[in-house]
Amino acid sequence: MNARPRLIVIGGDAAGMSAASQARRLRDSAELEILALERGPHTSYSACGIPYLVGKTVSSPEALISRDPATFRRDFEIDVRTGTEVEGIDLDRRTVTARPAGGRAVEESFDQLMIATGAVPVRPGLPGMDAPGVFGVQTLSDGIAVREFVDSRRPRTAVVVGGGYIGLEMAEAFVQRGMEVRLIEAATEPMTTLDPDMGRLVRDALTGMGVRVHLSEPVTGVETAPGGGAVRAVATEEASYPADIVVLGLGVRPGSDLARAAGIEIGPTGGIAVDARMRTSAEGVWAAGDCVQSLHRVSHAPVSIALGTHANKQGRVAGTNIGGGYARFGGVLGTAISKVCDLEVARTGLNEAEARRAGFEFETATLESTTRAGYFPGAAAMTLKMLAERRSRRLLGAQIVGWENAGKRIDVLATALWNSMSVEDVAAMDLGYAPPFSPVWDPVLITARKLAEQM
């Protein structure tokens, strides 16, 4: 073993580098050596910004990078090695096997280990999925590749497979780049994290901005030019749609394979099982980010939700504990927000299907309102939906679909969920009011009151 205790971090993005940085703040380099191994070329970047890079709302890849490897080496005394793939973990010998790009595998010893291997994109084993012009958008390198392809090839037709957050944002990016865009989704409506009635509003907005939306159409493969050439079309059970570029937005699964192979406990969601301090089942081994499962604060069930907000918080908790402090991660609500052109889409807590699976008996209320006082210039439509448990009257979840200034209201409802508030509590909250910002009765208050009256 090393003279100094040594922490090895596997994964150089949100969770991994948050943990490494926080551990360094608590333990200087004389007390703790930190080695971070990242298979890609970048560290600490905003994956959520990738669609905006493709659409050129963000000017350059560098704008998405919070701290590059040189900054970590210089300012944090963290030895960051990019282009290095970790191939195995030996818990008995306390080593990892790492292979630099184009080099020979080497063993690196650790006293403590931080696993932050992120999520793995769902890429179905269908014909043509590896053809030139078919992209995933999981990493910054993926985003750079898509942007360079669009810049150099000038594709005229784009097909986005999957109607989740990434799918919607990539559809917007391609519209902004002047392409004819189709979105193909196997479900009955896009945005399956919303209830179908709210997803229908998203579909209408997509159609309104010129995207051709094809629902209930599972993809059967990608058609290519003869001889294994570039993508030509995307085939479904219904038809074949021309495509010069295809983006897969079919979701992700926890990147837990490395931990599983080492004998570390994996939870029922497929994510690494961790406690509130981000400890795994192996002594001295921690994990955080998209590779772990978390406790949902409403259903109290284990969930795997890939969000950068969770990853950064979990990484900081792990780093605090590794550095000798004490911290706990309080769980998740799955709060998320996105936009398609000017349409804002947000959700928190449970939707109807999730509430049923969790065994709740519940009521729902839906309100159509405006983002500002109705008479004020710029007032725009918004729809807000809430769910509450019948017996306890506790808020269970909320969804918002609306135009400018609608989406961030979800934070009020996430705060209410975090604190287990009843719908009466929500209806009585003292929220800010002025005509440029909301009606005198904010839609949050009216929807909560409507729901309380139904119960």
Short mmCIF file of C-alpha atoms in Angstrom, two decimals:
data_model
loop_
_atom_site.label_atom_id
_atom_site.label_comp_id
_atom_site.label_asym_id
_atom_site.label_seq_id
_atom_site.Cartn_x
_atom_site.Cartn_y
_atom_site.Cartn_z
CA MET A 1 0.00 0.00 0.00
CA ASN A 2 0.97 3.63 -0.41
CA ALA A 3 2.57 5.60 2.40
CA ARG A 4 -0.38 7.97 2.28
CA PRO A 5 -3.96 6.69 2.22
CA ARG A 6 -5.09 6.61 -1.38
CA LEU A 7 -8.52 7.29 -2.85
CA ILE A 8 -9.23 6.10 -6.37
CA VAL A 9 -12.21 7.63 -8.14
CA ILE A 10 -13.69 5.79 -11.13
CA GLY A 11 -15.49 8.35 -13.29
CA GLY A 12 -14.58 11.98 -13.84
CA ASP A 13 -17.90 13.75 -14.18
CA ALA A 14 -20.46 15.08 -11.67
CA ALA A 15 -20.50 12.51 -8.89
CA GLY A 16 -16.88 11.41 -9.15
CA MET A 17 -15.26 14.82 -9.22
CA SER A 18 -17.66 16.26 -6.64
CA ALA A 19 -16.54 13.49 -4.30
CA ALA A 20 -12.87 13.98 -5.12
CA SER A 21 -13.05 17.76 -4.68
CA GLN A 22 -14.92 17.57 -1.40
CA ALA A 23 -12.53 14.95 0.00
CA ARG A 24 -9.63 17.20 -0.95
CA ARG A 25 -11.21 20.20 0.80
CA LEU A 26 -11.26 18.15 4.02
CA ARG A 27 -7.95 16.32 3.60
CA ASP A 28 -4.90 17.96 2.02
CA SER A 29 -2.52 16.14 -0.28
CA ALA A 30 -0.19 15.23 2.59
CA GLU A 31 -3.05 13.34 4.23
CA LEU A 32 -4.79 11.82 1.21
CA GLU A 33 -3.65 10.96 -2.30
CA ILE A 34 -6.44 11.12 -4.89
CA LEU A 35 -6.33 9.45 -8.30
CA ALA A 36 -9.27 9.93 -10.68
CA LEU A 37 -9.64 7.66 -13.70
CA GLU A 38 -11.92 8.77 -16.56
CA ARG A 39 -12.36 6.84 -19.79
CA GLY A 40 -13.29 9.92 -21.84
CA PRO A 41 -11.28 13.08 -22.54
CA HIS A 42 -13.37 15.46 -20.40
CA THR A 43 -14.12 16.01 -16.71
CA SER A 44 -16.87 17.87 -14.86
CA TYR A 45 -19.06 18.92 -17.74
CA SER A 46 -22.77 19.60 -18.13
CA ALA A 47 -24.30 16.66 -19.98
CA CYS A 48 -27.64 18.46 -19.73
CA GLY A 49 -26.24 21.16 -22.00
CA ILE A 50 -25.44 18.81 -24.89
CA PRO A 51 -28.68 19.42 -26.87
CA TYR A 52 -28.05 23.16 -26.61
CA LEU A 53 -24.52 22.65 -27.92
CA VAL A 54 -25.94 20.79 -30.93
CA GLY A 55 -28.53 23.53 -31.50
CA LYS A 56 -25.81 26.21 -31.16
CA THR A 57 -27.55 27.92 -28.26
CA VAL A 58 -24.27 27.12 -26.50
CA SER A 59 -21.36 28.34 -28.58
CA SER A 60 -18.65 25.78 -27.84
CA PRO A 61 -17.96 22.53 -25.93
CA GLU A 62 -15.64 24.44 -23.57
CA ALA A 63 -18.62 26.43 -22.29
CA LEU A 64 -20.06 23.21 -20.82
CA ILE A 65 -16.90 22.26 -18.91
CA SER A 66 -16.83 23.34 -15.29
CA ARG A 67 -13.28 22.17 -14.50
CA ASP A 68 -10.86 20.49 -16.87
CA PRO A 69 -8.25 17.91 -15.83
CA ALA A 70 -5.48 20.53 -15.66
CA THR A 71 -7.52 22.59 -13.18
CA PHE A 72 -8.02 19.57 -10.91
CA ARG A 73 -4.32 18.79 -11.01
CA ARG A 74 -3.24 22.37 -10.36
CA ASP A 75 -5.85 23.65 -7.90
CA PHE A 76 -6.91 20.44 -6.12
CA GLU A 77 -3.80 18.27 -6.41
CA ILE A 78 -5.92 15.47 -7.84
CA ASP A 79 -4.15 13.18 -10.30
CA VAL A 80 -6.69 12.99 -13.15
CA ARG A 81 -5.99 10.48 -15.89
CA THR A 82 -8.35 10.79 -18.84
CA GLY A 83 -8.61 8.23 -21.63
CA THR A 84 -8.27 5.49 -19.02
CA GLU A 85 -10.77 2.63 -18.83
CA VAL A 86 -11.13 0.71 -15.56
CA GLU A 87 -11.56 -2.95 -16.47
CA GLY A 88 -11.88 -4.56 -13.06
CA ILE A 89 -11.94 -4.15 -9.29
CA ASP A 90 -10.28 -6.64 -6.92
CA LEU A 91 -11.70 -6.06 -3.44
CA ASP A 92 -9.43 -8.63 -1.77
CA ARG A 93 -6.21 -7.14 -3.15
CA ARG A 94 -7.62 -3.57 -3.00
CA THR A 95 -6.66 -2.83 -6.60
CA VAL A 96 -8.27 -1.69 -9.83
CA THR A 97 -7.09 -2.69 -13.29
CA ALA A 98 -6.93 0.33 -15.58
CA ARG A 99 -6.02 0.55 -19.26
CA PRO A 100 -4.89 3.85 -20.80
CA ALA A 101 -6.02 4.35 -24.39
CA GLY A 102 -3.69 2.37 -26.63
CA GLY A 103 -1.63 1.20 -23.67
CA ARG A 104 -1.14 -1.81 -21.43
CA ALA A 105 -3.34 -2.52 -18.43
CA VAL A 106 -1.87 -1.56 -15.06
CA GLU A 107 -2.92 -2.21 -11.48
CA GLU A 108 -3.50 0.69 -9.11
CA SER A 109 -3.92 0.14 -5.38
CA PHE A 110 -6.47 1.93 -3.20
CA ASP A 111 -7.36 2.36 0.43
CA GLN A 112 -10.75 3.81 -0.43
CA LEU A 113 -12.61 3.56 -3.71
CA MET A 114 -15.27 5.85 -5.17
CA ILE A 115 -17.38 4.36 -7.98
CA ALA A 116 -19.05 6.96 -10.21
CA THR A 117 -19.52 5.05 -13.44
CA GLY A 118 -22.69 6.88 -14.46
CA ALA A 119 -25.39 5.46 -16.68
CA VAL A 120 -25.34 3.40 -19.85
CA PRO A 121 -27.57 4.43 -22.77
CA VAL A 122 -30.23 1.95 -23.84
CA ARG A 123 -29.22 0.91 -27.35
CA PRO A 124 -31.41 -1.91 -28.65
CA GLY A 125 -29.80 -4.71 -30.63
CA LEU A 126 -31.70 -3.90 -33.82
CA PRO A 127 -30.34 -3.86 -37.37
CA GLY A 128 -28.38 -0.76 -38.31
CA MET A 129 -28.06 0.75 -34.84
CA ASP A 130 -24.29 1.08 -35.25
CA ALA A 131 -24.47 2.68 -38.70
CA PRO A 132 -22.70 5.99 -39.45
CA GLY A 133 -25.11 8.80 -38.66
CA VAL A 134 -26.76 7.05 -35.68
CA PHE A 135 -25.84 8.74 -32.41
CA GLY A 136 -26.42 8.53 -28.69
CA VAL A 137 -25.97 11.70 -26.64
CA GLN A 138 -24.74 10.48 -23.27
CA THR A 139 -21.33 12.18 -23.06
CA LEU A 140 -19.83 15.48 -24.13
CA SER A 141 -17.85 13.60 -26.77
CA ASP A 142 -21.16 12.32 -28.15
CA GLY A 143 -22.50 15.86 -28.33
CA ILE A 144 -19.40 17.13 -30.09
CA ALA A 145 -19.70 14.28 -32.61
CA VAL A 146 -23.35 15.13 -33.38
CA ARG A 147 -22.58 18.83 -33.79
CA GLU A 148 -19.63 18.15 -36.07
CA PHE A 149 -21.75 15.76 -38.15
CA VAL A 150 -24.48 18.40 -38.56
CA ASP A 151 -21.93 21.12 -39.36
CA SER A 152 -20.09 19.05 -41.98
CA ARG A 153 -22.82 16.90 -43.54
CA ARG A 154 -25.70 19.40 -43.44
CA PRO A 155 -28.38 16.72 -42.97
CA ARG A 156 -31.87 17.70 -44.12
CA THR A 157 -33.91 15.05 -42.30
CA ALA A 158 -33.53 13.97 -38.67
CA VAL A 159 -35.27 11.21 -36.72
CA VAL A 160 -35.25 11.19 -32.93
CA VAL A 161 -36.09 7.82 -31.41
CA GLY A 162 -37.60 8.23 -27.94
CA GLY A 163 -39.73 11.01 -26.51
CA GLY A 164 -38.11 11.62 -23.14
CA TYR A 165 -36.16 14.69 -22.01
CA ILE A 166 -33.19 14.10 -24.31
CA GLY A 167 -35.45 13.24 -27.24
CA LEU A 168 -37.46 16.44 -26.88
CA GLU A 169 -34.40 18.62 -26.46
CA MET A 170 -32.66 17.04 -29.46
CA ALA A 171 -35.79 17.51 -31.58
CA GLU A 172 -35.71 21.20 -30.66
CA ALA A 173 -32.00 21.41 -31.50
CA PHE A 174 -32.56 19.89 -34.95
CA VAL A 175 -35.49 22.23 -35.64
CA GLN A 176 -33.21 25.15 -34.74
CA ARG A 177 -30.66 23.80 -37.23
CA GLY A 178 -33.27 23.92 -40.00
CA MET A 179 -33.98 20.21 -40.42
CA GLU A 180 -37.18 18.31 -41.06
CA VAL A 181 -37.63 16.44 -37.80
CA ARG A 182 -39.58 13.33 -36.83
CA LEU A 183 -39.91 11.96 -33.30
CA ILE A 184 -40.77 8.28 -32.92
CA GLU A 185 -42.06 6.96 -29.59
CA ALA A 186 -43.28 3.47 -28.69
CA ALA A 187 -45.64 4.79 -25.98
CA THR A 188 -49.01 6.42 -26.55
CA GLU A 189 -47.67 9.90 -25.72
CA PRO A 190 -44.22 11.51 -25.38
CA MET A 191 -42.75 12.20 -21.94
CA THR A 192 -43.75 9.00 -20.15
CA THR A 193 -42.62 10.52 -16.85
CA LEU A 194 -45.82 12.58 -17.17
CA ASP A 195 -49.36 11.24 -17.17
CA PRO A 196 -50.75 10.71 -20.70
CA ASP A 197 -53.13 13.67 -20.44
CA MET A 198 -50.16 15.95 -19.75
CA GLY A 199 -47.99 14.21 -22.35
CA ARG A 200 -50.68 15.01 -24.91
CA LEU A 201 -50.03 18.71 -24.36
CA VAL A 202 -46.36 18.13 -25.10
CA ARG A 203 -47.25 16.27 -28.28
CA ASP A 204 -49.47 19.14 -29.43
CA ALA A 205 -46.62 21.61 -28.85
CA LEU A 206 -44.16 19.44 -30.80
CA THR A 207 -46.58 19.24 -33.70
CA GLY A 208 -47.10 23.00 -33.52
CA MET A 209 -43.38 23.64 -33.94
CA GLY A 210 -43.25 21.42 -37.04
CA VAL A 211 -42.05 18.11 -35.57
CA ARG A 212 -43.81 15.07 -37.04
CA VAL A 213 -44.70 12.89 -34.06
CA HIS A 214 -45.25 9.14 -34.49
CA LEU A 215 -46.67 7.41 -31.41
CA SER A 216 -47.21 3.74 -30.52
CA GLU A 217 -44.61 2.82 -33.15
CA PRO A 218 -41.79 0.62 -31.85
CA VAL A 219 -38.67 0.95 -34.00
CA THR A 220 -37.63 -2.26 -35.78
CA GLY A 221 -34.32 -1.11 -37.23
CA VAL A 222 -32.28 1.43 -39.14
CA GLU A 223 -31.99 1.16 -42.92
CA THR A 224 -28.58 1.94 -44.41
CA ALA A 225 -26.97 2.45 -47.77
CA PRO A 226 -25.80 -0.75 -49.53
CA GLY A 227 -22.67 -2.31 -48.15
CA GLY A 228 -23.17 -1.17 -44.56
CA GLY A 229 -23.11 2.52 -45.39
CA ALA A 230 -24.65 5.55 -43.74
CA VAL A 231 -28.15 5.73 -42.34
CA ARG A 232 -30.97 6.23 -44.83
CA ALA A 233 -34.17 5.66 -42.86
CA VAL A 234 -35.68 4.45 -39.60
CA ALA A 235 -38.12 1.54 -39.84
CA THR A 236 -41.03 0.94 -37.47
CA GLU A 237 -43.84 -1.60 -37.42
CA GLU A 238 -45.90 0.94 -39.39
CA ALA A 239 -43.61 2.55 -41.96
CA SER A 240 -40.12 3.64 -43.01
CA TYR A 241 -39.09 7.26 -42.41
CA PRO A 242 -36.21 8.94 -44.27
CA ALA A 243 -33.30 10.09 -42.10
CA ASP A 244 -29.91 11.67 -42.75
CA ILE A 245 -29.19 11.59 -39.00
CA VAL A 246 -30.69 9.56 -36.14
CA VAL A 247 -30.45 10.26 -32.43
CA LEU A 248 -31.38 7.60 -29.87
CA GLY A 249 -33.10 8.96 -26.78
CA LEU A 250 -34.34 5.67 -25.34
CA GLY A 251 -33.22 6.29 -21.78
CA VAL A 252 -30.40 4.86 -19.69
CA ARG A 253 -29.71 2.15 -17.14
CA PRO A 254 -27.30 2.35 -14.18
CA GLY A 255 -23.69 1.69 -15.15
CA SER A 256 -23.24 -0.90 -12.41
CA ASP A 257 -21.58 -3.73 -14.35
CA LEU A 258 -18.10 -3.06 -12.95
CA ALA A 259 -19.39 -3.10 -9.37
CA ARG A 260 -21.47 -6.21 -10.02
CA ALA A 261 -18.46 -8.09 -11.39
CA ALA A 262 -16.52 -7.19 -8.23
CA GLY A 263 -19.21 -8.70 -6.01
CA ILE A 264 -20.64 -5.41 -4.74
CA GLU A 265 -24.36 -5.57 -3.93
CA ILE A 266 -26.68 -4.41 -6.70
CA GLY A 267 -30.21 -3.32 -5.84
CA PRO A 268 -33.51 -4.33 -7.50
CA THR A 269 -33.40 -1.34 -9.85
CA GLY A 270 -30.05 -2.46 -11.28
CA GLY A 271 -28.24 0.36 -9.49
CA ILE A 272 -25.52 -0.10 -6.88
CA ALA A 273 -27.05 -0.44 -3.42
CA VAL A 274 -25.81 2.32 -1.09
CA ASP A 275 -26.79 3.64 2.32
CA ALA A 276 -27.53 7.29 3.13
CA ARG A 277 -23.79 8.01 3.46
CA MET A 278 -23.20 6.53 -0.03
CA ARG A 279 -21.42 3.43 1.32
CA THR A 280 -21.68 0.24 -0.70
CA SER A 281 -21.72 -3.31 0.66
CA ALA A 282 -17.90 -3.43 0.43
CA GLU A 283 -15.74 -1.90 3.16
CA GLY A 284 -14.16 1.36 2.09
CA VAL A 285 -16.02 1.45 -1.24
CA TRP A 286 -18.42 4.28 -2.02
CA ALA A 287 -20.67 5.01 -4.98
CA ALA A 288 -22.76 7.92 -6.22
CA GLY A 289 -24.53 9.31 -9.26
CA ASP A 290 -26.40 7.60 -12.05
CA CYS A 291 -24.85 4.20 -11.24
CA VAL A 292 -26.58 3.92 -7.84
CA GLN A 293 -30.13 3.45 -6.67
CA SER A 294 -31.70 5.98 -4.32
CA LEU A 295 -34.61 6.11 -1.90
CA HIS A 296 -37.70 7.91 -3.20
CA ARG A 297 -38.98 10.21 -0.46
CA VAL A 298 -42.65 9.76 -1.39
CA SER A 299 -42.97 6.07 -2.29
CA HIS A 300 -40.08 5.00 0.01
CA ALA A 301 -39.08 2.58 -2.75
CA PRO A 302 -35.65 2.22 -4.37
CA VAL A 303 -35.39 4.08 -7.69
CA SER A 304 -32.75 4.78 -10.30
CA ILE A 305 -33.19 8.31 -11.65
CA ALA A 306 -30.38 9.74 -13.77
CA LEU A 307 -30.15 13.45 -12.97
CA GLY A 308 -27.12 15.68 -12.55
CA THR A 309 -28.67 17.31 -9.48
CA HIS A 310 -28.68 13.99 -7.63
CA ALA A 311 -25.19 13.07 -8.84
CA ASN A 312 -23.58 16.28 -7.59
CA LYS A 313 -25.27 16.07 -4.18
CA GLN A 314 -24.45 12.40 -3.73
CA GLY A 315 -20.85 12.97 -4.76
CA ARG A 316 -20.49 15.76 -2.21
CA VAL A 317 -21.97 13.53 0.52
CA ALA A 318 -19.57 10.71 -0.35
CA GLY A 319 -16.60 13.10 -0.45
CA THR A 320 -17.49 14.54 2.94
CA ASN A 321 -17.56 11.08 4.49
CA ILE A 322 -14.38 9.96 2.71
CA GLY A 323 -12.65 13.10 3.98
CA GLY A 324 -13.52 12.31 7.59
CA GLY A 325 -16.69 14.39 7.95
CA TYR A 326 -20.27 13.25 8.28
CA ALA A 327 -23.04 13.71 5.72
CA ARG A 328 -26.19 11.90 4.59
CA PHE A 329 -28.14 11.97 1.35
CA GLY A 330 -31.82 12.59 1.97
CA GLY A 331 -33.33 10.79 -1.01
CA VAL A 332 -34.92 11.94 -4.26
CA LEU A 333 -38.21 13.19 -5.65
CA GLY A 334 -37.30 12.96 -9.32
CA THR A 335 -37.85 16.68 -9.81
CA ALA A 336 -37.06 17.58 -13.41
CA ILE A 337 -37.69 20.40 -15.86
CA SER A 338 -37.15 20.78 -19.58
CA LYS A 339 -38.31 22.86 -22.53
CA VAL A 340 -39.21 22.39 -26.17
CA CYS A 341 -38.75 25.77 -27.83
CA ASP A 342 -40.89 27.97 -25.56
CA LEU A 343 -42.91 25.14 -23.96
CA GLU A 344 -41.80 24.29 -20.40
CA VAL A 345 -42.33 20.81 -18.97
CA ALA A 346 -41.77 19.95 -15.31
CA ARG A 347 -42.60 17.22 -12.83
CA THR A 348 -41.89 16.13 -9.26
CA GLY A 349 -42.86 13.22 -7.04
CA LEU A 350 -45.12 10.48 -8.39
CA ASN A 351 -47.29 10.35 -11.48
CA GLU A 352 -50.49 8.29 -11.54
CA ALA A 353 -48.87 5.03 -12.66
CA GLU A 354 -46.10 5.36 -10.05
CA ALA A 355 -48.62 6.14 -7.31
CA ARG A 356 -50.63 3.02 -8.19
CA ARG A 357 -47.52 0.83 -8.16
CA ALA A 358 -46.63 2.23 -4.73
CA GLY A 359 -50.06 1.22 -3.41
CA PHE A 360 -51.53 4.70 -2.85
CA GLU A 361 -55.19 5.55 -3.12
CA PHE A 362 -55.22 9.06 -4.52
CA GLU A 363 -57.15 11.89 -6.10
CA THR A 364 -56.02 14.22 -8.88
CA ALA A 365 -56.87 17.76 -9.89
CA THR A 366 -55.94 19.57 -13.09
CA LEU A 367 -56.11 23.32 -13.67
CA GLU A 368 -55.77 25.41 -16.81
CA SER A 369 -54.52 28.88 -15.92
CA THR A 370 -52.07 31.58 -16.99
CA THR A 371 -48.48 32.36 -16.08
CA ARG A 372 -49.28 36.01 -15.27
CA ALA A 373 -52.40 38.00 -14.48
CA GLY A 374 -54.71 37.39 -17.41
CA TYR A 375 -54.84 41.07 -18.36
CA PHE A 376 -51.07 41.55 -18.24
CA PRO A 377 -49.15 41.52 -21.56
CA GLY A 378 -47.35 38.23 -22.09
CA ALA A 379 -49.74 36.13 -20.02
CA ALA A 380 -49.47 32.58 -21.39
CA ALA A 381 -51.34 29.33 -20.87
CA MET A 382 -50.23 26.69 -18.40
CA THR A 383 -51.70 23.43 -17.14
CA LEU A 384 -50.93 22.17 -13.64
CA LYS A 385 -51.81 18.72 -12.27
CA MET A 386 -51.49 17.48 -8.69
CA LEU A 387 -51.92 14.12 -6.98
CA ALA A 388 -52.67 13.61 -3.26
CA GLU A 389 -53.23 10.59 -1.04
CA ARG A 390 -56.87 10.20 -0.01
CA ARG A 391 -56.31 9.11 3.56
CA SER A 392 -53.54 11.45 4.65
CA ARG A 393 -54.33 14.24 2.13
CA ARG A 394 -50.58 14.42 1.57
CA LEU A 395 -49.32 15.76 -1.75
CA LEU A 396 -47.85 12.91 -3.84
CA GLY A 397 -46.73 14.59 -7.03
CA ALA A 398 -47.22 17.38 -9.54
CA GLN A 399 -46.76 18.09 -13.24
CA ILE A 400 -46.68 21.36 -15.19
CA VAL A 401 -46.87 21.99 -18.92
CA GLY A 402 -46.97 25.62 -20.01
CA TRP A 403 -45.28 28.55 -21.62
CA GLU A 404 -42.77 31.09 -20.32
CA ASN A 405 -42.46 31.25 -16.52
CA ALA A 406 -44.63 28.16 -15.94
CA GLY A 407 -42.04 25.45 -15.29
CA LYS A 408 -40.10 26.75 -12.29
CA ARG A 409 -43.26 26.67 -10.18
CA ILE A 410 -42.39 22.99 -9.83
CA ASP A 411 -39.81 23.99 -7.21
CA VAL A 412 -42.56 25.22 -4.88
CA LEU A 413 -44.25 21.83 -5.17
CA ALA A 414 -40.98 19.94 -4.75
CA THR A 415 -40.42 21.86 -1.50
CA ALA A 416 -43.91 20.90 -0.36
CA LEU A 417 -43.27 17.24 -1.20
CA TRP A 418 -39.89 17.27 0.57
CA ASN A 419 -41.65 18.38 3.72
CA SER A 420 -44.66 16.00 3.39
CA MET A 421 -47.18 18.84 3.21
CA SER A 422 -50.91 18.27 2.81
CA VAL A 423 -52.89 19.87 0.00
CA GLU A 424 -54.43 22.22 2.58
CA ASP A 425 -50.92 23.28 3.60
CA VAL A 426 -50.03 23.95 -0.03
CA ALA A 427 -53.24 25.91 -0.66
CA ALA A 428 -52.45 28.14 2.33
CA MET A 429 -48.84 28.97 1.38
CA ASP A 430 -47.80 32.63 1.22
CA LEU A 431 -46.51 32.96 -2.36
CA GLY A 432 -45.33 36.10 -4.06
CA TYR A 433 -47.74 37.99 -6.26
CA ALA A 434 -47.56 40.80 -8.79
CA PRO A 435 -49.34 40.90 -12.18
CA PRO A 436 -46.14 40.35 -14.22
CA PHE A 437 -45.49 37.09 -12.34
CA SER A 438 -48.82 35.39 -11.57
CA PRO A 439 -52.55 35.80 -11.12
CA VAL A 440 -53.50 37.00 -7.63
CA TRP A 441 -54.31 33.37 -6.85
CA ASP A 442 -51.29 31.50 -8.14
CA PRO A 443 -52.13 28.32 -10.09
CA VAL A 444 -50.28 26.32 -7.42
CA LEU A 445 -52.68 27.56 -4.75
CA ILE A 446 -55.83 27.12 -6.85
CA THR A 447 -54.94 23.55 -7.91
CA ALA A 448 -54.18 22.56 -4.31
CA ARG A 449 -57.45 24.07 -3.12
CA LYS A 450 -59.37 22.31 -5.91
CA LEU A 451 -57.77 19.01 -4.93
CA ALA A 452 -58.55 19.55 -1.23
CA GLU A 453 -62.21 20.19 -2.05
CA GLN A 454 -62.42 16.90 -3.99
CA MET A 455 -61.14 14.76 -1.14
#
